[in-house]
Tab-separated table of C-alpha atoms and ligand atoms in Angstrom:
chain	number	residue	atom	x	y	z
A	1476	UNK	CA	-66.435	-85.768	-280.140
A	1477	UNK	CA	-66.515	-89.396	-281.296
A	1478	UNK	CA	-66.241	-88.449	-284.961
A	1479	UNK	CA	-62.706	-87.090	-284.584
A	1480	UNK	CA	-61.358	-90.007	-282.507
A	1481	UNK	CA	-60.000	-92.193	-285.298
A	1482	UNK	CA	-58.154	-89.343	-286.980
A	1483	UNK	CA	-55.881	-88.311	-284.109
A	1484	UNK	CA	-52.267	-89.045	-285.030
A	1485	UNK	CA	-50.890	-88.511	-281.535
A	1486	UNK	CA	-52.930	-88.201	-278.361
A	1487	UNK	CA	-50.566	-85.595	-276.859
A	1488	UNK	CA	-52.528	-82.453	-275.975
A	1489	UNK	CA	-55.822	-84.156	-276.772
A	1490	UNK	CA	-57.261	-83.821	-273.255
A	1491	UNK	CA	-56.901	-80.055	-273.401
A	1492	UNK	CA	-58.340	-79.782	-276.915
A	1493	UNK	CA	-61.278	-82.096	-276.323
A	1494	UNK	CA	-61.871	-80.557	-272.897
A	1495	UNK	CA	-62.215	-77.107	-274.468
A	1496	UNK	CA	-64.611	-78.491	-277.119
A	1497	UNK	CA	-66.758	-80.274	-274.525
A	1498	UNK	CA	-66.909	-77.105	-272.458
A	1499	UNK	CA	-68.126	-75.123	-275.441
A	1500	UNK	CA	-70.713	-77.795	-276.199
A	1501	UNK	CA	-71.943	-77.779	-272.602
A	1502	UNK	CA	-72.271	-73.998	-272.572
A	1503	UNK	CA	-74.054	-73.983	-275.908
A	1504	UNK	CA	-76.608	-76.383	-274.447
A	1505	UNK	CA	-77.046	-74.202	-271.367
A	1506	UNK	CA	-77.514	-71.136	-273.568
A	1507	UNK	CA	-80.146	-72.949	-275.636
A	1508	UNK	CA	-81.971	-74.004	-272.454
A	1509	UNK	CA	-81.864	-70.420	-271.148
A	1510	UNK	CA	-83.138	-69.009	-274.468
A	1511	UNK	CA	-85.973	-71.566	-274.427
A	1512	UNK	CA	-86.933	-70.371	-270.929
A	1513	UNK	CA	-86.154	-73.715	-269.302
A	1514	UNK	CA	-84.980	-73.853	-265.696
A	1515	UNK	CA	-81.845	-75.694	-264.604
A	1516	UNK	CA	-80.767	-77.722	-261.600
A	1517	UNK	CA	-78.151	-75.704	-259.714
A	1518	UNK	CA	-75.527	-77.938	-258.107
A	1519	UNK	CA	-72.000	-77.792	-256.662
A	1520	UNK	CA	-68.937	-79.816	-257.473
A	1521	UNK	CA	-68.686	-81.457	-254.031
A	1522	UNK	CA	-71.625	-83.890	-254.108
A	1523	UNK	CA	-73.328	-82.715	-257.301
A	1524	UNK	CA	-75.808	-85.626	-257.500
A	1525	UNK	CA	-75.404	-85.267	-261.277
A	1526	UNK	CA	-76.165	-88.980	-261.685
A	1527	UNK	CA	-79.686	-88.493	-260.317
A	1528	UNK	CA	-80.491	-85.045	-261.702
A	1529	UNK	CA	-79.643	-86.079	-265.272
A	1530	UNK	CA	-82.378	-88.688	-265.168
A	1531	UNK	CA	-84.923	-85.847	-264.892
A	1532	UNK	CA	-83.579	-84.130	-268.028
A	1533	UNK	CA	-82.674	-81.035	-266.039
A	1534	UNK	CA	-79.812	-78.944	-267.501
A	1535	UNK	CA	-77.066	-78.925	-264.860
A	1536	UNK	CA	-75.663	-75.563	-263.832
A	1537	UNK	CA	-72.472	-75.467	-261.737
A	1538	UNK	CA	-72.317	-71.893	-260.388
A	1539	UNK	CA	-68.784	-72.434	-259.037
A	1540	UNK	CA	-67.500	-73.316	-262.521
A	1541	UNK	CA	-69.343	-70.377	-264.105
A	1542	UNK	CA	-67.890	-67.978	-261.563
A	1543	UNK	CA	-64.302	-69.164	-261.904
A	1544	UNK	CA	-64.618	-68.841	-265.677
A	1545	UNK	CA	-65.252	-65.104	-265.267
A	1546	UNK	CA	-61.870	-64.867	-263.490
A	1547	UNK	CA	-60.051	-66.975	-266.098
A	1548	UNK	CA	-61.526	-64.675	-268.751
A	1549	UNK	CA	-60.446	-61.554	-266.814
A	1550	UNK	CA	-63.917	-60.102	-266.257
A	1551	UNK	CA	-64.522	-61.258	-262.666
A	1552	UNK	CA	-63.956	-57.760	-261.289
A	1553	UNK	CA	-66.960	-56.461	-263.266
A	1554	UNK	CA	-69.170	-59.128	-261.688
A	1555	UNK	CA	-67.709	-58.669	-258.183
A	1556	UNK	CA	-68.161	-54.891	-258.343
A	1557	UNK	CA	-71.764	-55.263	-259.464
A	1558	UNK	CA	-72.577	-57.625	-256.573
A	1559	UNK	CA	-70.802	-55.358	-254.073
A	1560	UNK	CA	-72.701	-52.320	-255.392
A	1561	UNK	CA	-75.865	-54.376	-254.931
A	1562	UNK	CA	-74.931	-54.826	-251.257
A	1563	UNK	CA	-72.803	-57.949	-250.856
A	1564	UNK	CA	-69.729	-57.668	-248.643
A	1565	UNK	CA	-66.208	-57.725	-250.143
A	1566	UNK	CA	-65.382	-60.446	-247.586
A	1567	UNK	CA	-67.652	-63.238	-248.736
A	1568	UNK	CA	-66.966	-66.046	-251.221
A	1569	UNK	CA	-66.131	-64.516	-254.621
A	1570	UNK	CA	-68.005	-67.274	-256.425
A	1571	UNK	CA	-71.239	-66.229	-254.708
A	1572	UNK	CA	-70.805	-62.588	-255.741
A	1573	UNK	CA	-69.983	-63.443	-259.368
A	1574	UNK	CA	-73.119	-65.588	-259.432
A	1575	UNK	CA	-75.294	-62.848	-257.915
A	1576	UNK	CA	-74.119	-60.495	-260.682
A	1577	UNK	CA	-74.779	-63.239	-263.250
A	1578	UNK	CA	-78.363	-63.525	-261.990
A	1579	UNK	CA	-78.745	-59.726	-262.105
A	1580	UNK	CA	-77.602	-59.945	-265.749
A	1581	UNK	CA	-80.257	-62.571	-266.511
A	1582	UNK	CA	-77.683	-65.372	-266.724
A	1583	UNK	CA	-75.230	-63.609	-269.043
A	1584	UNK	CA	-71.652	-64.920	-268.860
A	1585	UNK	CA	-68.678	-64.564	-271.228
A	1586	UNK	CA	-69.229	-68.151	-272.448
A	1587	UNK	CA	-72.989	-67.877	-273.031
A	1588	UNK	CA	-76.084	-67.711	-270.914
A	1589	UNK	CA	-77.221	-69.982	-268.086
A	1590	UNK	CA	-80.819	-70.915	-267.303
A	1591	UNK	CA	-82.325	-69.629	-264.085
A	1592	UNK	CA	-82.698	-72.181	-261.273
A	1593	UNK	CA	-85.731	-74.465	-261.296
A	1594	UNK	CA	-84.267	-76.142	-258.197
A	1595	UNK	CA	-81.003	-76.117	-256.238
A	1596	UNK	CA	-79.678	-79.354	-254.745
A	1597	UNK	CA	-76.559	-79.350	-252.610
A	1598	UNK	CA	-74.883	-80.884	-249.592
A	1599	UNK	CA	-73.340	-79.489	-246.432
A	1600	UNK	CA	-69.798	-79.964	-247.868
A	1601	UNK	CA	-69.421	-76.171	-247.668
A	1602	UNK	CA	-71.587	-74.021	-245.389
A	1603	UNK	CA	-71.615	-71.283	-248.055
A	1604	UNK	CA	-73.633	-73.607	-250.334
A	1605	UNK	CA	-76.585	-73.333	-247.964
A	1606	UNK	CA	-76.592	-69.535	-247.709
A	1607	UNK	CA	-75.908	-69.226	-251.470
A	1608	UNK	CA	-78.956	-71.342	-252.321
A	1609	UNK	CA	-81.082	-69.111	-250.089
A	1610	UNK	CA	-80.224	-66.232	-252.445
A	1611	UNK	CA	-81.781	-68.148	-255.373
A	1612	UNK	CA	-84.780	-69.019	-253.213
A	1613	UNK	CA	-85.289	-65.314	-252.474
A	1614	UNK	CA	-84.725	-64.241	-256.099
A	1615	UNK	CA	-86.815	-66.909	-257.850
A	1616	UNK	CA	-88.888	-68.686	-255.195
A	1617	UNK	CA	-87.460	-72.005	-256.414
A	1618	UNK	CA	-87.227	-75.085	-254.180
A	1619	UNK	CA	-83.828	-75.570	-252.540
A	1620	UNK	CA	-82.843	-78.919	-251.020
A	1621	UNK	CA	-79.964	-79.483	-248.583
A	1622	UNK	CA	-78.678	-83.025	-248.225
A	1623	UNK	CA	-77.017	-83.496	-244.862
A	1624	UNK	CA	-74.038	-85.819	-245.331
A	1625	UNK	CA	-72.329	-86.918	-242.101
A	1626	UNK	CA	-68.589	-86.253	-242.113
A	1627	UNK	CA	-65.739	-88.320	-240.680
A	1628	UNK	CA	-65.806	-88.378	-236.904
A	1629	UNK	CA	-62.040	-87.858	-236.582
A	1630	UNK	CA	-58.860	-87.885	-238.673
A	1631	UNK	CA	-58.045	-91.232	-240.233
A	1632	UNK	CA	-61.443	-92.750	-239.307
A	1633	UNK	CA	-62.597	-94.183	-242.637
A	1634	UNK	CA	-65.206	-96.908	-242.063
A	1635	UNK	CA	-66.688	-98.443	-245.202
A	1636	UNK	CA	-69.658	-100.599	-246.230
A	1637	UNK	CA	-70.431	-103.242	-243.617
A	1638	UNK	CA	-69.395	-101.063	-240.683
A	1639	UNK	CA	-72.514	-100.383	-238.534
A	1640	UNK	CA	-71.791	-96.629	-238.291
A	1641	UNK	CA	-71.264	-96.361	-242.040
A	1642	UNK	CA	-74.479	-98.307	-242.734
A	1643	UNK	CA	-76.441	-95.953	-240.452
A	1644	UNK	CA	-75.019	-92.935	-242.254
A	1645	UNK	CA	-75.788	-94.476	-245.653
A	1646	UNK	CA	-79.413	-95.129	-244.656
A	1647	UNK	CA	-79.679	-91.533	-243.432
A	1648	UNK	CA	-78.457	-90.215	-246.810
A	1649	UNK	CA	-80.629	-92.680	-248.792
A	1650	UNK	CA	-83.742	-91.508	-246.911
A	1651	UNK	CA	-82.987	-87.914	-247.957
A	1652	UNK	CA	-82.547	-88.980	-251.599
A	1653	UNK	CA	-85.918	-90.775	-251.470
A	1654	UNK	CA	-87.501	-87.549	-250.215
A	1655	UNK	CA	-85.803	-85.566	-252.975
A	1656	UNK	CA	-87.073	-87.741	-255.851
A	1657	UNK	CA	-90.766	-86.625	-255.752
A	1658	UNK	CA	-89.617	-82.991	-255.557
A	1659	UNK	CA	-87.562	-83.527	-258.721
A	1660	UNK	CA	-90.549	-85.203	-260.411
A	1661	UNK	CA	-92.706	-82.174	-259.658
A	1662	UNK	CA	-90.101	-79.637	-260.778
A	1663	UNK	CA	-89.170	-81.443	-264.013
A	1664	UNK	CA	-92.462	-83.122	-264.935
A	1665	UNK	CA	-90.438	-86.301	-265.612
A	1666	UNK	CA	-91.149	-89.558	-263.789
A	1667	UNK	CA	-88.290	-91.170	-261.901
A	1668	UNK	CA	-86.771	-94.073	-263.841
A	1669	UNK	CA	-84.553	-96.329	-261.753
A	1670	UNK	CA	-82.929	-97.891	-264.829
A	1671	UNK	CA	-81.799	-94.475	-266.042
A	1672	UNK	CA	-80.286	-93.858	-262.623
A	1673	UNK	CA	-78.499	-97.218	-262.776
A	1674	UNK	CA	-77.077	-96.327	-266.177
A	1675	UNK	CA	-75.831	-92.892	-265.123
A	1676	UNK	CA	-74.277	-94.447	-261.990
A	1677	UNK	CA	-72.530	-96.940	-264.276
A	1678	UNK	CA	-71.107	-94.058	-266.321
A	1679	UNK	CA	-70.043	-92.206	-263.160
A	1680	UNK	CA	-68.313	-95.400	-261.984
A	1681	UNK	CA	-66.398	-95.621	-265.267
A	1682	UNK	CA	-65.418	-91.958	-264.994
A	1683	UNK	CA	-64.208	-92.409	-261.392
A	1684	UNK	CA	-62.072	-95.385	-262.292
A	1685	UNK	CA	-60.479	-93.420	-265.144
A	1686	UNK	CA	-59.987	-90.279	-263.053
A	1687	UNK	CA	-58.204	-92.208	-260.324
A	1688	UNK	CA	-55.926	-93.713	-262.989
A	1689	UNK	CA	-55.204	-90.277	-264.533
A	1690	UNK	CA	-54.066	-89.020	-261.130
A	1691	UNK	CA	-51.930	-92.118	-260.521
A	1692	UNK	CA	-50.194	-91.734	-263.866
A	1693	UNK	CA	-48.752	-88.426	-262.687
A	1694	UNK	CA	-46.517	-90.365	-260.309
A	1695	UNK	CA	-44.236	-90.969	-263.308
A	1696	UNK	CA	-41.118	-88.892	-263.758
A	1697	UNK	CA	-41.538	-86.628	-265.634
A	1698	UNK	CA	-45.204	-86.253	-264.745
A	1699	UNK	CA	-47.285	-86.261	-267.959
A	1700	UNK	CA	-49.416	-83.264	-266.980
A	1701	UNK	CA	-49.408	-80.199	-264.747
A	1702	UNK	CA	-51.932	-80.837	-261.974
A	1703	UNK	CA	-52.718	-77.146	-261.660
A	1704	UNK	CA	-53.059	-75.852	-265.219
A	1705	UNK	CA	-53.958	-78.992	-267.247
A	1706	UNK	CA	-55.481	-80.840	-264.293
A	1707	UNK	CA	-57.996	-78.089	-263.571
A	1708	UNK	CA	-59.280	-78.208	-267.165
A	1709	UNK	CA	-59.629	-82.007	-267.026
A	1710	UNK	CA	-61.402	-81.667	-263.690
A	1711	UNK	CA	-63.980	-79.180	-265.004
A	1712	UNK	CA	-65.001	-81.563	-267.797
A	1713	UNK	CA	-65.095	-84.554	-265.455
A	1714	UNK	CA	-67.498	-82.669	-263.186
A	1715	UNK	CA	-69.711	-81.244	-265.926
A	1716	UNK	CA	-70.052	-84.600	-267.748
A	1717	UNK	CA	-70.285	-86.879	-264.718
A	1718	UNK	CA	-72.924	-89.576	-265.307
A	1719	UNK	CA	-72.762	-89.310	-269.116
A	1720	UNK	CA	-71.115	-91.742	-271.548
A	1721	UNK	CA	-69.294	-88.776	-273.134
A	1722	UNK	CA	-67.748	-87.933	-269.727
A	1723	UNK	CA	-66.526	-91.495	-269.150
A	1724	UNK	CA	-65.205	-91.583	-272.730
A	1725	UNK	CA	-63.343	-88.290	-272.239
A	1726	UNK	CA	-61.598	-89.581	-269.120
A	1727	UNK	CA	-60.782	-92.935	-270.791
A	1728	UNK	CA	-59.108	-91.049	-273.605
A	1729	UNK	CA	-57.261	-88.956	-271.022
A	1730	UNK	CA	-55.918	-92.175	-269.509
A	1731	UNK	CA	-54.809	-93.259	-272.974
A	1732	UNK	CA	-53.036	-89.936	-273.556
A	1733	UNK	CA	-51.248	-89.997	-270.197
A	1734	UNK	CA	-50.195	-93.633	-270.651
A	1735	UNK	CA	-48.845	-92.750	-274.082
A	1736	UNK	CA	-46.843	-89.872	-272.589
A	1737	UNK	CA	-45.592	-91.939	-269.670
A	1738	UNK	CA	-44.384	-94.763	-271.917
A	1739	UNK	CA	-42.397	-92.283	-274.006
A	1740	UNK	CA	-41.125	-90.176	-271.097
A	1741	UNK	CA	-43.067	-87.121	-272.317
A	1742	UNK	CA	-43.685	-84.568	-269.577
A	1743	UNK	CA	-45.088	-81.061	-269.674
A	1744	UNK	CA	-43.700	-78.321	-271.925
A	1745	UNK	CA	-40.872	-77.412	-269.534
A	1746	UNK	CA	-38.222	-79.642	-267.932
A	1747	UNK	CA	-39.239	-80.962	-264.525
A	1748	UNK	CA	-36.542	-80.164	-261.972
A	1749	UNK	CA	-38.815	-80.000	-258.917
A	1750	UNK	CA	-41.998	-81.941	-258.278
A	1751	UNK	CA	-44.541	-79.941	-256.293
A	1752	UNK	CA	-47.877	-80.470	-254.552
A	1753	UNK	CA	-50.491	-77.714	-254.497
A	1754	UNK	CA	-52.852	-77.220	-251.539
A	1755	UNK	CA	-55.928	-75.018	-251.899
A	1756	UNK	CA	-57.938	-73.464	-254.719
A	1757	UNK	CA	-56.171	-72.161	-257.868
A	1758	UNK	CA	-55.506	-68.485	-258.525
A	1759	UNK	CA	-57.926	-68.071	-261.425
A	1760	UNK	CA	-57.275	-64.360	-262.104
A	1761	UNK	CA	-53.694	-65.363	-263.082
A	1762	UNK	CA	-54.561	-68.883	-264.151
A	1763	UNK	CA	-51.768	-69.661	-266.691
A	1764	UNK	CA	-49.288	-67.156	-265.333
A	1765	UNK	CA	-49.483	-68.620	-261.826
A	1766	UNK	CA	-48.290	-72.053	-263.049
A	1767	UNK	CA	-45.696	-70.426	-265.297
A	1768	UNK	CA	-44.062	-68.662	-262.356
A	1769	UNK	CA	-43.227	-72.169	-261.109
A	1770	UNK	CA	-42.576	-73.940	-264.414
A	1771	UNK	CA	-40.133	-71.215	-265.551
A	1772	UNK	CA	-37.967	-72.272	-262.617
A	1773	UNK	CA	-38.369	-75.988	-263.283
A	1774	UNK	CA	-41.297	-76.620	-260.908
A	1775	UNK	CA	-44.146	-78.873	-261.972
A	1776	UNK	CA	-47.290	-79.485	-259.968
A	1777	UNK	CA	-47.645	-83.248	-259.938
A	1778	UNK	CA	-50.734	-83.351	-257.719
A	1779	UNK	CA	-53.076	-81.031	-255.836
A	1780	UNK	CA	-55.691	-81.312	-253.122
A	1781	UNK	CA	-58.010	-79.525	-255.598
A	1782	UNK	CA	-58.056	-82.535	-257.942
A	1783	UNK	CA	-59.079	-84.445	-254.861
A	1784	UNK	CA	-61.783	-82.412	-253.059
A	1785	UNK	CA	-63.279	-80.850	-256.211
A	1786	UNK	CA	-63.570	-84.084	-258.192
A	1787	UNK	CA	-66.894	-85.224	-256.710
A	1788	UNK	CA	-65.159	-88.252	-255.194
A	1789	UNK	CA	-63.804	-89.449	-258.555
A	1790	UNK	CA	-60.279	-89.388	-257.077
A	1791	UNK	CA	-61.210	-92.379	-254.905
A	1792	UNK	CA	-62.108	-94.494	-257.964
A	1793	UNK	CA	-65.171	-95.408	-255.906
A	1794	UNK	CA	-67.579	-97.824	-257.602
A	1795	UNK	CA	-71.217	-97.397	-256.571
A	1796	UNK	CA	-73.076	-100.715	-256.240
A	1797	UNK	CA	-75.695	-100.891	-259.007
A	1798	UNK	CA	-78.111	-103.543	-257.692
A	1799	UNK	CA	-80.105	-100.944	-255.737
A	1800	UNK	CA	-79.315	-97.617	-257.430
A	1801	UNK	CA	-80.755	-95.386	-254.686
A	1802	UNK	CA	-78.700	-97.118	-252.005
A	1803	UNK	CA	-75.737	-97.094	-254.402
A	1804	UNK	CA	-76.104	-93.352	-254.989
A	1805	UNK	CA	-76.408	-92.749	-251.232
A	1806	UNK	CA	-73.228	-94.718	-250.626
A	1807	UNK	CA	-71.451	-92.856	-253.406
A	1808	UNK	CA	-72.566	-89.483	-252.040
A	1809	UNK	CA	-71.509	-90.411	-248.512
A	1810	UNK	CA	-68.074	-91.651	-249.611
A	1811	UNK	CA	-67.385	-88.744	-251.979
A	1812	UNK	CA	-68.593	-85.850	-249.803
A	1813	UNK	CA	-66.856	-87.304	-246.762
A	1814	UNK	CA	-63.655	-87.628	-248.749
A	1815	UNK	CA	-63.949	-84.001	-249.919
A	1816	UNK	CA	-64.544	-82.765	-246.362
A	1817	UNK	CA	-61.591	-84.832	-245.107
A	1818	UNK	CA	-59.403	-83.158	-247.725
A	1819	UNK	CA	-60.129	-79.829	-246.033
A	1820	UNK	CA	-60.203	-80.812	-242.375
A	1821	UNK	CA	-57.869	-83.800	-242.068
A	1822	UNK	CA	-55.379	-83.580	-244.888
A	1823	UNK	CA	-51.999	-83.710	-243.127
A	1824	UNK	CA	-51.539	-87.481	-243.205
A	1825	UNK	CA	-52.903	-87.924	-246.776
A	1826	UNK	CA	-50.627	-85.072	-247.876
A	1827	UNK	CA	-47.611	-86.884	-246.431
A	1828	UNK	CA	-48.669	-90.040	-248.273
A	1829	UNK	CA	-49.149	-88.006	-251.461
A	1830	UNK	CA	-45.678	-86.472	-251.061
A	1831	UNK	CA	-44.175	-89.951	-250.741
A	1832	UNK	CA	-46.145	-91.527	-253.620
A	1833	UNK	CA	-45.501	-88.627	-255.990
A	1834	UNK	CA	-41.879	-88.107	-254.880
A	1835	UNK	CA	-42.603	-84.441	-254.138
A	1836	UNK	CA	-39.804	-81.958	-253.533
A	1837	UNK	CA	-42.059	-79.360	-251.950
A	1838	UNK	CA	-45.597	-78.271	-251.060
A	1839	UNK	CA	-47.211	-74.978	-252.079
A	1840	UNK	CA	-50.023	-73.752	-249.816
A	1841	UNK	CA	-52.335	-71.243	-251.461
A	1842	UNK	CA	-54.843	-69.853	-248.944
A	1843	UNK	CA	-57.254	-67.405	-250.546
A	1844	UNK	CA	-59.235	-64.497	-249.218
A	1845	UNK	CA	-62.659	-65.503	-250.402
A	1846	UNK	CA	-62.855	-69.229	-249.682
A	1847	UNK	CA	-62.629	-69.704	-245.948
A	1848	UNK	CA	-63.889	-73.270	-246.176
A	1849	UNK	CA	-60.728	-74.418	-247.880
A	1850	UNK	CA	-58.291	-71.818	-246.520
A	1851	UNK	CA	-59.048	-71.813	-242.799
A	1852	UNK	CA	-56.494	-73.855	-240.924
A	1853	UNK	CA	-53.947	-74.045	-243.733
A	1854	UNK	CA	-51.291	-72.319	-241.586
A	1855	UNK	CA	-51.805	-74.924	-238.834
A	1856	UNK	CA	-51.800	-77.689	-241.395
A	1857	UNK	CA	-48.492	-76.443	-242.766
A	1858	UNK	CA	-47.000	-76.420	-239.270
A	1859	UNK	CA	-48.169	-79.999	-238.714
A	1860	UNK	CA	-46.616	-81.040	-242.024
A	1861	UNK	CA	-43.310	-79.384	-241.156
A	1862	UNK	CA	-43.231	-81.188	-237.810
A	1863	UNK	CA	-43.944	-84.538	-239.457
A	1864	UNK	CA	-41.607	-84.349	-242.449
A	1865	UNK	CA	-38.543	-82.595	-243.769
A	1866	UNK	CA	-40.433	-81.175	-246.743
A	1867	UNK	CA	-39.959	-77.582	-247.955
A	1868	UNK	CA	-43.164	-75.576	-248.242
A	1869	UNK	CA	-44.290	-72.214	-249.523
A	1870	UNK	CA	-47.258	-70.259	-248.157
A	1871	UNK	CA	-48.616	-67.684	-250.596
A	1872	UNK	CA	-51.879	-65.830	-250.228
A	1873	UNK	CA	-54.009	-64.435	-253.044
A	1874	UNK	CA	-57.513	-65.109	-254.316
A	1875	UNK	CA	-59.437	-67.317	-256.695
A	1876	UNK	CA	-61.536	-64.440	-258.108
A	1877	UNK	CA	-60.568	-60.997	-256.894
A	1878	UNK	CA	-57.631	-59.497	-258.761
A	1879	UNK	CA	-57.585	-56.581	-256.299
A	1880	UNK	CA	-55.872	-58.867	-253.781
A	1881	UNK	CA	-53.602	-60.686	-256.240
A	1882	UNK	CA	-50.162	-59.173	-256.721
A	1883	UNK	CA	-48.136	-60.949	-259.374
A	1884	UNK	CA	-44.928	-59.146	-258.329
A	1885	UNK	CA	-45.294	-60.180	-254.688
A	1886	UNK	CA	-46.103	-63.755	-255.620
A	1887	UNK	CA	-43.108	-63.869	-257.954
A	1888	UNK	CA	-40.726	-62.653	-255.201
A	1889	UNK	CA	-41.902	-65.349	-252.820
A	1890	UNK	CA	-41.796	-68.048	-255.496
A	1891	UNK	CA	-38.267	-67.075	-256.577
A	1892	UNK	CA	-37.066	-67.237	-252.967
A	1893	UNK	CA	-38.702	-70.656	-252.550
A	1894	UNK	CA	-36.841	-72.003	-255.572
A	1895	UNK	CA	-33.546	-70.580	-254.304
A	1896	UNK	CA	-34.151	-72.583	-251.141
A	1897	UNK	CA	-34.975	-75.727	-253.134
A	1898	UNK	CA	-31.808	-75.320	-255.198
A	1899	UNK	CA	-29.512	-74.787	-252.226
A	1900	UNK	CA	-31.063	-77.730	-250.435
A	1901	UNK	CA	-30.342	-79.897	-253.442
A	1902	UNK	CA	-26.765	-78.642	-253.589
A	1903	UNK	CA	-26.232	-79.428	-249.928
A	1904	UNK	CA	-27.675	-82.897	-250.395
A	1905	UNK	CA	-25.291	-83.469	-253.337
A	1906	UNK	CA	-22.301	-82.332	-251.242
A	1907	UNK	CA	-23.340	-84.601	-248.388
A	1908	UNK	CA	-23.402	-87.717	-250.584
B	347	SF4	S1	-66.534	-70.839	-249.760
B	347	SF4	FE1	-65.067	-72.053	-250.993
B	347	SF4	S2	-65.890	-74.161	-251.059
B	347	SF4	FE2	-67.531	-72.774	-250.391
B	347	SF4	S3	-68.631	-72.216	-252.257
B	347	SF4	FE3	-67.094	-70.617	-251.930
B	347	SF4	S4	-65.299	-71.337	-253.092
B	347	SF4	FE4	-66.669	-73.103	-252.893
């Protein structure tokens, strides 16, 4: 990527272009690893431990990202059907089923081929992670390692370094990382190098700082990017390249692009009449079209809980201490996974703060059939939000993978009605003043 940097006349649109190129590069590397018969480290976006795993030269495979790509590329149904024919229930997480079919196809995906798992490392951020990894254990006999990360004890309870409870939790996580390291040495044949870990933590710190800034820049009016369509692409690259200099560089250049747009009042392609927040997981089977149904009516997603819980903690801008990299990584994992879990279980107050900071006109809740972890409780959360603030909201159900339960016509009807409500509310406010 570096070679093209100096030649860019305007940075507008660069994040999308470079993101697509980095994605291709990443998949090419995975395909090469698969063709060479190498195994990969299977990880998840919430608490990927990419910083540590990279130091063992293990290709990183993010099954969630692979699965959602099948939906974006309109072939998810083929994968889902194959997994259901194999015996998996229509009710379970669609990402799991797309991955099962991928494994049955020896790693074949529309973007290339992924290596089989040499190890799976994951946290308890989603209970599905644990059962999903057991599938790989059964299929390949590979080691699977669960890191138990203690969550927040109650809403709004956010102790940090120095607090005795936090320090206990950090030590608990650090002990698990110390147990994981010899397993990684055995699997990879590479000796642990603490200086490499320090360096990848440094790069993850730089990426987090940049990511937090990218999100903040969308407070401007008009917002420089759409948090749902553009933001999800930026997020995928930030996850896949976490811990690498190229990842930190990508996000730095994203900051530069968004600052450039903000200074010149450049927003997204369509005029921004209504600023919206998105809660949940995107509708990947209609990825572009879903955002368009809002932008055609002047709605722009200025932020989303997805860019929060699926960013591996980068949204917090958290800086891991580097003096003792294992303790620093433990602290980083604790802070980031806890933050991601809070975004699912305790998001009402942060959502109200987000609505204020981003001057939101409305909130769109998108519960989906096949991710209960994120969708359960959204109806209650919406009720709590409505009691706490006079903020219009829309509740639309579909799926992140399964086009059989996604009806564009039904979504469009509900979205149109929501915008009629937003417009009449604005009219009434104008009359009242
Ligand atoms: S249930 Fe939801 S959070 Fe868990 S793996 Fe599936 S999509 Fe991800």
